[in-house]
């Protein structure tokens, strides 16, 4: 089947087999609001969910309402005082905490808004919940489009991200898998995740991103990890206008070699949609199909995958992309003609799933791409074999009860009265609202470049200290017991053989 604006074939790699897919979604997530004019709109998650419902994709997977991460769960990576600050800060009290706002980099790119901590708990709970399901072998692919906030650091917010749900999910996966691969196709460098695992050989991070005078200013090809983690951080710095074919000429050889050498037990894929053509903050020229080809390729290795969201600021295209990538996870192809849905007016005038790339110049020359590919493959060749990890008293799996929404009325989940503003031209030029705090890290079209201070990189203890479980209570009402599904899994499962 042909779809508009796609330069890649509908299928790749001869992998058409079905996968068990679990999907995490909280109906309230679209109500959180960063503020007028702010590019980050959680409303895009609700739009994605509406497309999944009307394309009939929800019936092909189990749907879970994530249980919110507790404060102590977040402290597995983040500093106690930072998490306590996120829990306590409100729009009404922020004027009394100017020093703390500045210390934790909260206030401009990362504003204080109503329900901020609940929002963090929700999206982190979905990513950790997906990791637990994969650990238990209950699914092949877990999806949390509300997650993927890859810039958050141990002690500070950054780039619209407050809690790094990716790091928390990877720590959960490391309880069961010897090695975890992190792949980031957001247009921005996955600095928070790379920094967290910069000195370990149990996590390999691979980030494809715009590099240069662009937020966050990190991710040089020469940044390869440190100490035991040397060569386990791979960065693929790209220039403006990269298209599907150029992108895949790097992605497939690099990831193919990573899978061969590193042999991960699980993969975490951050599917930031700001690398799509026409993104409000982006400058790449990928089609939705070209973006999704990354997910399709990783799926073909038959390794457990956790798929997460991330950036994406032209929200109609974000919803299109993540809907299509959910279909890729399931191994089905969708019609290009979009079914009527609650947000149909967003997708005019064509009302199609796919959009054509632009005619912008691709500044990534063939010679530069070949040199970059050769350099990265050379670095990979220095890893002789996958590292071996001795497991003894293995960390028990966290058990996270989720609310199963398969039986709910899916057509009644969206309230048109609660929609945020349309992603139209009248908001394109609005500046971010200023607060008394002047952030040093600005995620905009022309941000200031920063240099990573590697001495301050977060050191993650990869020992056998168990992660406290996320709460046993569903956020749903106790009067709705039929909507709660609790997984009765043995806590101490034997370590997987790799």
CSV table of C-alpha atoms in Angstrom, one decimal, residues 101-421:
chain,number,residue,atom,x,y,z
A,101,UNK,CA,14.3,27.5,41.4
A,102,UNK,CA,17.6,28.7,40.2
A,103,UNK,CA,19.5,25.8,41.8
A,104,UNK,CA,17.3,23.2,40.2
A,105,UNK,CA,17.0,25.0,36.8
A,106,UNK,CA,13.3,25.4,37.1
A,107,UNK,CA,11.4,28.5,35.8
A,108,UNK,CA,11.9,29.2,32.1
A,109,UNK,CA,12.3,26.2,29.8
A,110,UNK,CA,11.0,24.1,32.7
A,111,UNK,CA,8.2,26.1,34.2
A,112,UNK,CA,6.3,25.4,37.4
A,113,UNK,CA,2.7,24.5,36.5
A,114,UNK,CA,-0.3,23.0,38.2
A,115,UNK,CA,0.1,19.3,38.9
A,116,UNK,CA,3.8,19.3,38.0
A,117,UNK,CA,4.8,16.5,40.4
A,118,UNK,CA,1.8,14.4,39.5
A,119,UNK,CA,2.7,14.8,35.8
A,120,UNK,CA,6.2,13.5,36.6
A,121,UNK,CA,4.9,10.6,38.6
A,122,UNK,CA,2.5,9.6,35.7
A,123,UNK,CA,5.0,9.6,32.9
A,124,UNK,CA,7.8,8.0,35.0
A,125,UNK,CA,5.3,5.4,36.3
A,126,UNK,CA,4.5,4.4,32.7
A,127,UNK,CA,8.1,3.9,31.7
A,128,UNK,CA,9.0,2.0,34.8
A,129,UNK,CA,5.8,-0.1,34.5
A,130,UNK,CA,6.7,-1.0,30.9
A,131,UNK,CA,10.2,-2.1,32.1
A,132,UNK,CA,8.7,-4.3,34.7
A,133,UNK,CA,6.4,-6.0,32.2
A,134,UNK,CA,9.4,-6.7,29.9
A,135,UNK,CA,11.3,-8.0,32.9
A,136,UNK,CA,8.5,-10.5,33.7
A,137,UNK,CA,8.3,-11.6,30.0
A,138,UNK,CA,4.7,-10.6,29.8
A,139,UNK,CA,5.2,-8.6,26.5
A,140,UNK,CA,7.6,-8.2,23.7
A,141,UNK,CA,7.1,-4.4,23.3
A,142,UNK,CA,6.0,-1.9,25.9
A,143,UNK,CA,5.0,1.6,24.8
A,144,UNK,CA,4.7,4.8,26.9
A,145,UNK,CA,4.3,7.9,24.6
A,146,UNK,CA,4.2,10.2,27.7
A,147,UNK,CA,7.8,9.2,28.6
A,148,UNK,CA,11.1,9.8,26.9
A,149,UNK,CA,12.1,13.0,28.7
A,150,UNK,CA,15.8,12.5,28.2
A,151,UNK,CA,17.3,15.8,29.3
A,152,UNK,CA,16.5,15.7,33.0
A,153,UNK,CA,19.6,15.3,35.2
A,154,UNK,CA,20.2,13.9,38.7
A,155,UNK,CA,19.8,17.3,40.4
A,156,UNK,CA,18.1,19.5,37.9
A,157,UNK,CA,15.5,19.9,35.2
A,158,UNK,CA,16.5,20.6,31.6
A,159,UNK,CA,14.9,21.1,28.2
A,160,UNK,CA,11.3,20.7,29.3
A,161,UNK,CA,12.2,17.6,31.3
A,162,UNK,CA,11.9,17.3,35.1
A,163,UNK,CA,12.3,13.5,35.8
A,164,UNK,CA,14.4,11.2,33.6
A,165,UNK,CA,12.0,8.3,33.2
A,166,UNK,CA,14.4,6.7,30.7
A,167,UNK,CA,17.1,6.3,33.3
A,168,UNK,CA,14.6,5.0,35.8
A,169,UNK,CA,13.3,2.4,33.3
A,170,UNK,CA,16.8,1.3,32.3
A,171,UNK,CA,17.7,0.8,36.0
A,172,UNK,CA,14.7,-1.4,36.3
A,173,UNK,CA,15.7,-3.4,33.2
A,174,UNK,CA,19.2,-3.9,34.5
A,175,UNK,CA,17.7,-6.0,37.3
A,176,UNK,CA,16.8,-8.6,34.8
A,177,UNK,CA,19.0,-8.0,31.7
A,178,UNK,CA,22.8,-8.0,31.7
A,179,UNK,CA,23.0,-5.4,29.0
A,180,UNK,CA,20.6,-2.7,27.9
A,181,UNK,CA,20.8,-0.7,24.7
A,182,UNK,CA,19.5,2.9,24.6
A,183,UNK,CA,18.7,4.4,21.1
A,184,UNK,CA,17.7,8.1,20.8
A,185,UNK,CA,16.2,9.5,17.5
A,186,UNK,CA,15.0,12.8,19.0
A,187,UNK,CA,16.6,15.8,17.2
A,188,UNK,CA,18.2,16.8,20.5
A,189,UNK,CA,21.1,14.9,22.1
A,190,UNK,CA,20.0,12.4,24.8
A,191,UNK,CA,22.4,14.1,27.2
A,192,UNK,CA,20.7,13.1,30.5
A,193,UNK,CA,20.7,9.4,29.7
A,194,UNK,CA,24.2,9.4,28.3
A,195,UNK,CA,25.5,11.2,31.3
A,196,UNK,CA,23.9,8.8,33.7
A,197,UNK,CA,25.5,5.8,32.2
A,198,UNK,CA,28.7,7.3,30.9
A,199,UNK,CA,31.0,5.1,33.0
A,200,UNK,CA,29.3,1.7,32.8
A,201,UNK,CA,29.6,-1.0,30.1
A,202,UNK,CA,26.2,-2.5,31.0
A,203,UNK,CA,24.3,0.3,29.1
A,204,UNK,CA,25.2,1.4,25.6
A,205,UNK,CA,23.8,4.8,24.6
A,206,UNK,CA,23.4,5.7,20.9
A,207,UNK,CA,22.1,9.2,20.0
A,208,UNK,CA,21.4,10.5,16.5
A,209,UNK,CA,20.9,14.3,16.8
A,210,UNK,CA,21.5,17.8,15.5
A,211,UNK,CA,24.9,19.0,16.6
A,212,UNK,CA,26.4,22.5,16.6
A,213,UNK,CA,24.8,25.7,17.9
A,214,UNK,CA,21.8,23.7,19.1
A,215,UNK,CA,20.4,22.6,22.5
A,216,UNK,CA,21.9,21.1,24.6
A,217,UNK,CA,25.2,21.6,22.8
A,218,UNK,CA,26.6,18.1,23.7
A,219,UNK,CA,26.9,14.9,21.7
A,220,UNK,CA,30.2,15.2,19.8
A,221,UNK,CA,31.3,12.1,18.0
A,222,UNK,CA,34.4,12.2,20.2
A,223,UNK,CA,32.3,11.7,23.3
A,224,UNK,CA,32.6,7.9,23.7
A,225,UNK,CA,32.3,7.2,27.4
A,226,UNK,CA,34.8,7.0,30.2
A,227,UNK,CA,36.6,4.4,32.2
A,228,UNK,CA,34.7,1.1,32.1
A,229,UNK,CA,32.2,2.8,29.8
A,230,UNK,CA,34.7,3.8,27.2
A,231,UNK,CA,33.2,3.2,23.7
A,232,UNK,CA,29.8,2.4,25.2
A,233,UNK,CA,28.5,5.9,24.4
A,234,UNK,CA,28.0,6.5,20.7
A,235,UNK,CA,27.1,9.9,19.3
A,236,UNK,CA,26.0,10.6,15.7
A,237,UNK,CA,26.1,14.4,15.2
A,238,UNK,CA,24.0,15.5,12.2
A,239,UNK,CA,23.4,18.7,10.3
A,240,UNK,CA,20.2,20.4,9.0
A,241,UNK,CA,17.9,18.8,6.5
A,242,UNK,CA,18.8,15.2,6.8
A,243,UNK,CA,16.4,13.0,4.9
A,244,UNK,CA,15.2,9.4,5.2
A,245,UNK,CA,17.8,7.8,3.0
A,246,UNK,CA,20.7,9.7,4.5
A,247,UNK,CA,19.5,8.9,8.0
A,248,UNK,CA,19.1,5.2,7.3
A,249,UNK,CA,22.5,5.0,5.7
A,250,UNK,CA,23.8,5.7,9.2
A,251,UNK,CA,21.2,4.2,11.4
A,252,UNK,CA,21.1,0.6,10.0
A,253,UNK,CA,24.9,0.0,9.7
A,254,UNK,CA,25.5,1.5,13.2
A,255,UNK,CA,22.7,-0.2,15.0
A,256,UNK,CA,23.3,-3.5,13.2
A,257,UNK,CA,26.9,-3.5,14.4
A,258,UNK,CA,25.8,-2.5,17.9
A,259,UNK,CA,23.4,-5.4,18.1
A,260,UNK,CA,26.0,-7.8,16.8
A,261,UNK,CA,28.8,-6.7,19.2
A,262,UNK,CA,26.9,-5.5,22.3
A,263,UNK,CA,24.1,-8.1,22.2
A,264,UNK,CA,21.7,-6.3,24.5
A,265,UNK,CA,19.0,-8.2,26.4
A,266,UNK,CA,16.6,-5.3,26.0
A,267,UNK,CA,16.4,-2.1,24.0
A,268,UNK,CA,14.9,1.3,25.0
A,269,UNK,CA,14.0,3.4,22.0
A,270,UNK,CA,13.3,7.1,22.5
A,271,UNK,CA,11.1,8.2,19.6
A,272,UNK,CA,11.3,11.9,19.8
A,273,UNK,CA,9.2,13.3,16.9
A,274,UNK,CA,11.0,16.7,16.7
A,275,UNK,CA,13.3,15.0,14.1
A,276,UNK,CA,10.3,15.0,11.7
A,277,UNK,CA,10.1,17.4,8.8
A,278,UNK,CA,8.3,20.6,9.7
A,279,UNK,CA,8.7,20.4,13.4
A,280,UNK,CA,8.3,23.7,15.2
A,281,UNK,CA,11.7,23.5,16.9
A,282,UNK,CA,13.4,21.0,14.6
A,283,UNK,CA,15.5,21.3,11.4
A,284,UNK,CA,15.6,17.7,10.0
A,285,UNK,CA,13.6,16.4,7.0
A,286,UNK,CA,12.4,12.9,8.0
A,287,UNK,CA,9.1,11.6,6.9
A,288,UNK,CA,6.9,9.7,9.4
A,289,UNK,CA,7.8,6.5,7.6
A,290,UNK,CA,11.5,7.3,7.7
A,291,UNK,CA,11.3,8.0,11.4
A,292,UNK,CA,9.3,4.8,12.0
A,293,UNK,CA,11.8,2.8,10.0
A,294,UNK,CA,14.1,3.0,13.0
A,295,UNK,CA,11.5,1.3,15.2
A,296,UNK,CA,10.8,-1.3,12.5
A,297,UNK,CA,14.5,-2.1,12.2
A,298,UNK,CA,15.0,-2.5,15.9
A,299,UNK,CA,11.8,-4.6,16.1
A,300,UNK,CA,13.3,-7.0,13.5
A,301,UNK,CA,16.0,-8.2,16.0
A,302,UNK,CA,13.3,-9.9,18.2
A,303,UNK,CA,14.7,-8.3,21.4
A,304,UNK,CA,12.4,-6.9,24.0
A,305,UNK,CA,11.8,-3.2,23.3
A,306,UNK,CA,10.5,-0.3,25.4
A,307,UNK,CA,9.3,2.5,23.1
A,308,UNK,CA,9.0,6.0,24.6
A,309,UNK,CA,8.0,9.4,23.4
A,310,UNK,CA,10.1,12.5,23.8
A,311,UNK,CA,10.3,15.8,21.9
A,312,UNK,CA,7.9,16.9,19.2
A,313,UNK,CA,6.3,20.3,18.9
A,314,UNK,CA,4.2,20.3,15.8
A,315,UNK,CA,1.7,18.2,17.7
A,316,UNK,CA,-0.5,17.1,14.8
A,317,UNK,CA,2.6,15.4,13.3
A,318,UNK,CA,3.6,14.0,16.7
A,319,UNK,CA,0.3,12.2,17.0
A,320,UNK,CA,0.5,10.9,13.4
A,321,UNK,CA,4.1,9.6,14.0
A,322,UNK,CA,3.4,7.8,17.3
A,323,UNK,CA,0.2,6.3,16.0
A,324,UNK,CA,2.1,4.9,13.0
A,325,UNK,CA,4.9,3.7,15.2
A,326,UNK,CA,2.4,1.9,17.4
A,327,UNK,CA,1.2,0.1,14.3
A,328,UNK,CA,4.8,-0.8,13.4
A,329,UNK,CA,5.2,-2.3,16.9
A,330,UNK,CA,2.1,-4.4,16.2
A,331,UNK,CA,3.3,-5.4,12.7
A,332,UNK,CA,0.3,-3.9,10.9
A,333,UNK,CA,0.0,-1.3,8.2
A,334,UNK,CA,-2.5,1.6,8.4
A,335,UNK,CA,-4.5,3.3,5.7
A,336,UNK,CA,-3.2,6.8,4.9
A,337,UNK,CA,-6.7,8.2,4.9
A,338,UNK,CA,-7.4,9.2,8.5
A,339,UNK,CA,-10.6,8.0,10.2
A,340,UNK,CA,-12.8,10.7,11.7
A,341,UNK,CA,-11.8,11.4,15.3
A,342,UNK,CA,-12.1,14.0,18.1
A,343,UNK,CA,-9.2,16.0,16.7
A,344,UNK,CA,-9.9,15.7,13.0
A,345,UNK,CA,-9.6,19.4,12.3
A,346,UNK,CA,-6.0,19.3,13.4
A,347,UNK,CA,-5.1,17.2,10.4
A,348,UNK,CA,-6.5,19.2,7.5
A,349,UNK,CA,-6.5,20.0,4.7
A,350,UNK,CA,-5.5,16.5,3.6
A,351,UNK,CA,-6.7,14.5,6.6
A,352,UNK,CA,-4.0,11.9,6.0
A,353,UNK,CA,-1.7,10.0,8.3
A,354,UNK,CA,1.5,10.7,6.4
A,355,UNK,CA,2.9,14.1,5.3
A,356,UNK,CA,5.4,14.8,2.6
A,357,UNK,CA,8.9,16.0,3.5
A,358,UNK,CA,9.9,19.5,2.5
A,359,UNK,CA,12.4,20.5,-0.2
A,360,UNK,CA,14.8,21.9,2.3
A,361,UNK,CA,18.5,21.4,1.6
A,362,UNK,CA,20.3,18.4,3.1
A,363,UNK,CA,23.5,19.8,4.5
A,364,UNK,CA,24.8,16.3,5.3
A,365,UNK,CA,26.9,15.5,2.3
A,366,UNK,CA,27.6,11.9,1.3
A,367,UNK,CA,31.3,12.3,2.1
A,368,UNK,CA,30.6,13.6,5.6
A,369,UNK,CA,28.1,10.8,6.3
A,370,UNK,CA,30.6,8.2,5.1
A,371,UNK,CA,33.4,9.6,7.3
A,372,UNK,CA,31.0,9.7,10.3
A,373,UNK,CA,29.9,6.2,9.7
A,374,UNK,CA,33.5,5.0,9.4
A,375,UNK,CA,34.5,6.7,12.6
A,376,UNK,CA,31.7,5.3,14.7
A,377,UNK,CA,32.1,1.8,13.3
A,378,UNK,CA,35.8,2.1,14.1
A,379,UNK,CA,35.0,2.9,17.7
A,380,UNK,CA,32.6,-0.1,17.8
A,381,UNK,CA,35.4,-2.4,16.5
A,382,UNK,CA,37.4,-1.7,19.6
A,383,UNK,CA,34.7,-3.6,21.6
A,384,UNK,CA,35.9,-7.1,21.1
A,385,UNK,CA,32.8,-8.8,22.6
A,386,UNK,CA,29.8,-8.2,24.8
A,387,UNK,CA,30.8,-7.6,28.4
A,388,UNK,CA,30.0,-10.4,30.9
A,389,UNK,CA,28.2,-9.7,34.1
A,390,UNK,CA,28.2,-12.2,37.0
A,391,UNK,CA,24.8,-12.3,38.6
A,392,UNK,CA,24.5,-13.6,42.1
A,393,UNK,CA,21.9,-12.3,44.6
A,394,UNK,CA,19.8,-10.8,41.8
A,395,UNK,CA,17.7,-7.7,42.5
A,396,UNK,CA,14.0,-8.6,42.9
A,397,UNK,CA,11.7,-7.4,40.1
A,398,UNK,CA,9.5,-4.5,41.1
A,399,UNK,CA,5.9,-5.3,40.9
A,400,UNK,CA,3.7,-2.5,39.5
A,401,UNK,CA,-0.1,-3.0,39.4
A,402,UNK,CA,-1.6,-1.3,36.4
A,403,UNK,CA,-5.2,-0.5,35.6
A,404,UNK,CA,-6.3,-2.4,32.5
A,405,UNK,CA,-8.5,-0.1,30.4
A,406,UNK,CA,-9.3,-2.7,27.7
A,407,UNK,CA,-12.9,-2.9,28.9
A,408,UNK,CA,-13.5,0.9,29.2
A,409,UNK,CA,-15.6,3.0,26.8
A,410,UNK,CA,-12.7,4.2,24.7
A,411,UNK,CA,-14.9,6.6,22.8
A,412,UNK,CA,-15.8,8.5,25.9
A,413,UNK,CA,-12.3,9.4,27.1
A,414,UNK,CA,-11.8,12.8,25.5
A,415,UNK,CA,-13.5,16.0,26.5
A,416,UNK,CA,-13.5,18.5,23.7
A,417,UNK,CA,-13.9,21.3,26.2
A,418,UNK,CA,-10.5,20.5,27.7
A,419,UNK,CA,-8.5,20.8,24.5
A,420,UNK,CA,-5.5,23.1,24.6
A,421,UNK,CA,-5.1,25.6,21.8
